Amino acid sequence: VGELLASPTVRALILLRANCLACGFSGVRRETVELLLAMLAAGIHPHVPSQGSVGASGDLAPLAHLARAVMGEGEVEFRGKTVPAAEALAASGLAPAVFEAKEGLALINGTQLTTAVGGLALARLLSLLKAADLVAALTIDALKGTDAAFDPRIHAARPHPGQAAAAANLRALLADSPLRESHRHCGVVQDAYALRCAPQVHGTVRDAAAHALRVVTTEMNSATDNPMVFATGPDGEGELVSGGNFHAAPVALVFDLLTAAATDLASVSERRTERLVNPSLSGALPAFLVREGGLHSGFMMIHVTAAALVSECKSNSFPASVDSIPTSAGKEDHVSMGPIAARKLARNVANLENVLAIELLAAAQALDLRRPLRSSPPLEELHGRLRAKVAPWDADRYGAGDIAAAREVLVSGVDDLLARLS
């Protein structure tokens, strides 16, 4: 039941299932694996509902929707239309599978739904880690923050790798900023935590993502079938052994970790946006970053949107993997809830993209208000790329398009800038 998986997720599902079968422990024929790959190449995407798996004994129900398309049953997305699976297979010169012993079970038993949904969300999160440093640096400069807290000696004394990388990025991005130099001797000793502790928070998310990447990479290249087929047993004969590799606990736990990590990254970003729009915190910037306050509400509601998204992220962050519910007459008495963890992660990463986009909009507006002072070369380049898509906020207008444009800049418009960062 539930919404159908998007086509990119279905493609990941097909690829991961084929890779699992190719490990050689599932007892399937080579042509069955090749049919999955041929469907992938032909763009045949089975309709797979997103709900209905507890993440143990495999993602059985969703994977069964994949398996029935391999049999030529059910509906698929093909060439932009919904058509019967048999029709799409025939149009691609493919014949439906007629399963032999073990093959039906082999196609539905495993963690591929959990890993596909969560793995794609992890990939999106990984792409945002450097972008978060980029946006934070622009905010710090626009708020006339100090780079003293990013001194490498501080981070060498607490050598978490993610923290060191984030601090190095912030130092590099703020270097050679005339705006930074304009207040170097202002007498302010230290900034608020959302600025000063950015390496510690951003770095922790980096380290969580690095751990998750190791776990997910292992899972993607593992045999998660049951029972498993071993070509040579202890007595020299082939052997079929029942086990529990279908249990999604390894990925469920790290997806819950990443869900909380994405919340923390969104939370610190929203706090920086608050400092930009709040005149009591921003250091002489106009309220809500608009010159004619009262007549125009400026970034008031845009910040409220960020706050709403962060609170939604918090609600999503109760771990799914600590829950369990017995199924199958009590035989399956402890389950992972991995698909739920993966879906919550995907929602939080999508929210994080928008929260960072909002911070980018606010920081760019603040930089405009600091003119004629300029920021560092890479931060001015970031500002220019946003301004190519979003005009300064001089008077109130619809803001949804601005947020979408800023998100597009962060997700796909600054790859070369991000390539220069750690």
PDB file of C-alpha atoms in Angstrom, residues 267-404:
ATOM      1  CA  SER A 267      18.603  22.900  13.100  1.00  0.00           C
ATOM      2  CA  VAL A 268      21.930  24.743  13.204  1.00  0.00           C
ATOM      3  CA  SER A 269      21.214  26.196   9.752  1.00  0.00           C
ATOM      4  CA  GLU A 270      17.829  27.525  10.922  1.00  0.00           C
ATOM      5  CA  ARG A 271      19.482  29.110  13.970  1.00  0.00           C
ATOM      6  CA  ARG A 272      21.880  30.969  11.680  1.00  0.00           C
ATOM      7  CA  THR A 273      18.939  32.155   9.578  1.00  0.00           C
ATOM      8  CA  GLU A 274      17.276  33.396  12.774  1.00  0.00           C
ATOM      9  CA  ARG A 275      20.349  35.464  13.555  1.00  0.00           C
ATOM     10  CA  LEU A 276      20.255  36.976  10.079  1.00  0.00           C
ATOM     11  CA  VAL A 277      16.608  38.086  10.272  1.00  0.00           C
ATOM     12  CA  ASN A 278      16.554  39.139  13.955  1.00  0.00           C
ATOM     13  CA  PRO A 279      17.845  42.732  14.329  1.00  0.00           C
ATOM     14  CA  SER A 280      18.775  42.145  17.963  1.00  0.00           C
ATOM     15  CA  LEU A 281      21.178  39.406  16.868  1.00  0.00           C
ATOM     16  CA  SER A 282      22.333  40.401  13.386  1.00  0.00           C
ATOM     17  CA  GLY A 283      24.563  43.359  14.119  1.00  0.00           C
ATOM     18  CA  ALA A 284      22.709  46.299  12.563  1.00  0.00           C
ATOM     19  CA  LEU A 285      21.044  44.457   9.699  1.00  0.00           C
ATOM     20  CA  PRO A 286      17.438  45.603   9.170  1.00  0.00           C
ATOM     21  CA  ALA A 287      14.664  43.489  10.627  1.00  0.00           C
ATOM     22  CA  PHE A 288      13.812  40.506   8.428  1.00  0.00           C
ATOM     23  CA  LEU A 289      16.466  41.706   5.943  1.00  0.00           C
ATOM     24  CA  VAL A 290      14.273  44.277   4.226  1.00  0.00           C
ATOM     25  CA  ARG A 291      14.873  48.021   4.225  1.00  0.00           C
ATOM     26  CA  GLU A 292      11.252  49.157   4.522  1.00  0.00           C
ATOM     27  CA  GLY A 293      10.104  47.036   7.440  1.00  0.00           C
ATOM     28  CA  GLY A 294       6.436  47.244   8.335  1.00  0.00           C
ATOM     29  CA  LEU A 295       5.499  47.917   4.737  1.00  0.00           C
ATOM     30  CA  HIS A 296       7.322  44.718   3.742  1.00  0.00           C
ATOM     31  CA  SER A 297       7.683  41.593   5.880  1.00  0.00           C
ATOM     32  CA  GLY A 298      10.876  40.511   4.100  1.00  0.00           C
ATOM     33  CA  PHE A 299      12.212  37.145   5.204  1.00  0.00           C
ATOM     34  CA  MET A 300       9.796  36.719   8.115  1.00  0.00           C
ATOM     35  CA  MET A 301       7.726  33.929   6.598  1.00  0.00           C
ATOM     36  CA  ILE A 302      10.654  32.403   4.759  1.00  0.00           C
ATOM     37  CA  HIS A 303      12.312  31.915   8.144  1.00  0.00           C
ATOM     38  CA  VAL A 304       9.055  30.520   9.544  1.00  0.00           C
ATOM     39  CA  THR A 305       9.167  27.940   6.741  1.00  0.00           C
ATOM     40  CA  ALA A 306      12.649  26.872   7.832  1.00  0.00           C
ATOM     41  CA  ALA A 307      11.461  26.613  11.436  1.00  0.00           C
ATOM     42  CA  ALA A 308       8.505  24.457  10.384  1.00  0.00           C
ATOM     43  CA  LEU A 309      10.756  22.124   8.401  1.00  0.00           C
ATOM     44  CA  VAL A 310      13.179  21.725  11.308  1.00  0.00           C
ATOM     45  CA  SER A 311      10.360  20.873  13.701  1.00  0.00           C
ATOM     46  CA  GLU A 312       9.083  18.301  11.218  1.00  0.00           C
ATOM     47  CA  CYS A 313      12.591  16.842  11.068  1.00  0.00           C
ATOM     48  CA  LYS A 314      12.605  16.562  14.853  1.00  0.00           C
ATOM     49  CA  SER A 315       9.298  14.700  14.779  1.00  0.00           C
ATOM     50  CA  ASN A 316      10.762  12.287  12.235  1.00  0.00           C
ATOM     51  CA  SER A 317      13.832  11.623  14.364  1.00  0.00           C
ATOM     52  CA  PHE A 318      12.425   9.161  16.872  1.00  0.00           C
ATOM     53  CA  PRO A 319      14.238   6.009  15.730  1.00  0.00           C
ATOM     54  CA  ALA A 320      12.185   3.459  13.843  1.00  0.00           C
ATOM     55  CA  SER A 321      14.728   0.721  14.542  1.00  0.00           C
ATOM     56  CA  VAL A 322      13.928   0.610  18.273  1.00  0.00           C
ATOM     57  CA  ASP A 323      10.397  -0.503  17.425  1.00  0.00           C
ATOM     58  CA  SER A 324       9.387  -4.060  16.626  1.00  0.00           C
ATOM     59  CA  ILE A 325       6.148  -5.932  16.121  1.00  0.00           C
ATOM     60  CA  PRO A 326       5.778  -9.736  15.884  1.00  0.00           C
ATOM     61  CA  THR A 327       4.520 -11.143  12.588  1.00  0.00           C
ATOM     62  CA  SER A 328       4.011 -14.550  10.978  1.00  0.00           C
ATOM     63  CA  ALA A 329       2.391 -16.154  14.026  1.00  0.00           C
ATOM     64  CA  GLY A 330       5.280 -15.076  16.248  1.00  0.00           C
ATOM     65  CA  LYS A 331       7.999 -16.736  14.182  1.00  0.00           C
ATOM     66  CA  GLU A 332       9.217 -13.353  13.003  1.00  0.00           C
ATOM     67  CA  ASP A 333       9.253 -11.922  16.513  1.00  0.00           C
ATOM     68  CA  HIS A 334      11.852  -9.149  16.170  1.00  0.00           C
ATOM     69  CA  VAL A 335      11.902  -6.981  13.067  1.00  0.00           C
ATOM     70  CA  SER A 336      14.006  -3.986  12.011  1.00  0.00           C
ATOM     71  CA  MET A 337      11.510  -1.432  10.672  1.00  0.00           C
ATOM     72  CA  GLY A 338      14.235  -0.551   8.189  1.00  0.00           C
ATOM     73  CA  PRO A 339      11.915   0.741   5.426  1.00  0.00           C
ATOM     74  CA  ILE A 340      10.341   3.192   7.860  1.00  0.00           C
ATOM     75  CA  ALA A 341      13.780   4.412   8.944  1.00  0.00           C
ATOM     76  CA  ALA A 342      14.769   4.836   5.294  1.00  0.00           C
ATOM     77  CA  ARG A 343      11.631   6.779   4.366  1.00  0.00           C
ATOM     78  CA  LYS A 344      12.034   9.116   7.346  1.00  0.00           C
ATOM     79  CA  LEU A 345      15.629   9.749   6.339  1.00  0.00           C
ATOM     80  CA  ALA A 346      14.537  10.622   2.803  1.00  0.00           C
ATOM     81  CA  ARG A 347      11.981  13.116   4.157  1.00  0.00           C
ATOM     82  CA  ASN A 348      14.530  14.748   6.443  1.00  0.00           C
ATOM     83  CA  VAL A 349      17.133  15.094   3.708  1.00  0.00           C
ATOM     84  CA  ALA A 350      14.535  16.754   1.470  1.00  0.00           C
ATOM     85  CA  ASN A 351      13.686  19.141   4.322  1.00  0.00           C
ATOM     86  CA  LEU A 352      17.382  19.826   4.901  1.00  0.00           C
ATOM     87  CA  GLU A 353      17.816  20.869   1.269  1.00  0.00           C
ATOM     88  CA  ASN A 354      15.120  23.489   1.700  1.00  0.00           C
ATOM     89  CA  VAL A 355      16.424  24.727   5.065  1.00  0.00           C
ATOM     90  CA  LEU A 356      19.907  25.246   3.610  1.00  0.00           C
ATOM     91  CA  ALA A 357      18.373  26.952   0.569  1.00  0.00           C
ATOM     92  CA  ILE A 358      16.570  29.371   2.896  1.00  0.00           C
ATOM     93  CA  GLU A 359      19.794  30.124   4.756  1.00  0.00           C
ATOM     94  CA  LEU A 360      21.496  30.785   1.422  1.00  0.00           C
ATOM     95  CA  LEU A 361      18.759  33.246   0.439  1.00  0.00           C
ATOM     96  CA  ALA A 362      19.026  35.068   3.760  1.00  0.00           C
ATOM     97  CA  ALA A 363      22.826  35.165   3.789  1.00  0.00           C
ATOM     98  CA  ALA A 364      22.938  36.519   0.231  1.00  0.00           C
ATOM     99  CA  GLN A 365      20.408  39.206   1.154  1.00  0.00           C
ATOM    100  CA  ALA A 366      22.477  40.133   4.206  1.00  0.00           C
ATOM    101  CA  LEU A 367      25.597  40.409   2.073  1.00  0.00           C
ATOM    102  CA  ASP A 368      23.749  42.796  -0.246  1.00  0.00           C
ATOM    103  CA  LEU A 369      22.885  44.904   2.795  1.00  0.00           C
ATOM    104  CA  ARG A 370      26.564  45.019   3.830  1.00  0.00           C
ATOM    105  CA  ARG A 371      27.634  46.611   0.554  1.00  0.00           C
ATOM    106  CA  PRO A 372      29.963  48.137  -0.492  1.00  0.00           C
ATOM    107  CA  LEU A 373      31.936  45.596   1.572  1.00  0.00           C
ATOM    108  CA  ARG A 374      32.640  42.358  -0.229  1.00  0.00           C
ATOM    109  CA  SER A 375      33.200  38.811   0.901  1.00  0.00           C
ATOM    110  CA  SER A 376      35.900  36.354  -0.193  1.00  0.00           C
ATOM    111  CA  PRO A 377      36.219  35.329  -3.865  1.00  0.00           C
ATOM    112  CA  PRO A 378      34.484  31.922  -3.503  1.00  0.00           C
ATOM    113  CA  LEU A 379      31.658  33.367  -1.413  1.00  0.00           C
ATOM    114  CA  GLU A 380      31.154  36.204  -3.879  1.00  0.00           C
ATOM    115  CA  GLU A 381      30.995  33.567  -6.596  1.00  0.00           C
ATOM    116  CA  LEU A 382      28.301  31.717  -4.646  1.00  0.00           C
ATOM    117  CA  HIS A 383      26.425  34.972  -4.178  1.00  0.00           C
ATOM    118  CA  GLY A 384      26.646  35.709  -7.906  1.00  0.00           C
ATOM    119  CA  ARG A 385      25.293  32.326  -8.908  1.00  0.00           C
ATOM    120  CA  LEU A 386      22.302  32.766  -6.651  1.00  0.00           C
ATOM    121  CA  ARG A 387      21.702  36.270  -7.943  1.00  0.00           C
ATOM    122  CA  ALA A 388      21.680  34.916 -11.500  1.00  0.00           C
ATOM    123  CA  LYS A 389      18.480  33.083 -10.517  1.00  0.00           C
ATOM    124  CA  VAL A 390      17.050  35.114  -7.621  1.00  0.00           C
ATOM    125  CA  ALA A 391      16.857  38.913  -7.444  1.00  0.00           C
ATOM    126  CA  PRO A 392      17.481  40.777  -4.173  1.00  0.00           C
ATOM    127  CA  TRP A 393      14.431  41.098  -1.924  1.00  0.00           C
ATOM    128  CA  ASP A 394      13.570  44.799  -2.202  1.00  0.00           C
ATOM    129  CA  ALA A 395       9.805  44.394  -1.840  1.00  0.00           C
ATOM    130  CA  ASP A 396       7.576  41.497  -0.839  1.00  0.00           C
ATOM    131  CA  ARG A 397       6.814  38.870  -3.464  1.00  0.00           C
ATOM    132  CA  TYR A 398       6.036  35.183  -3.653  1.00  0.00           C
ATOM    133  CA  GLY A 399       8.899  33.314  -2.010  1.00  0.00           C
ATOM    134  CA  ALA A 400       8.332  29.685  -2.996  1.00  0.00           C
ATOM    135  CA  GLY A 401      10.049  30.085  -6.356  1.00  0.00           C
ATOM    136  CA  ASP A 402      13.043  31.738  -4.697  1.00  0.00           C
ATOM    137  CA  ILE A 403      13.449  28.809  -2.304  1.00  0.00           C
ATOM    138  CA  ALA A 404      13.211  26.335  -5.184  1.00  0.00           C
TER     139      ALA A 404
END
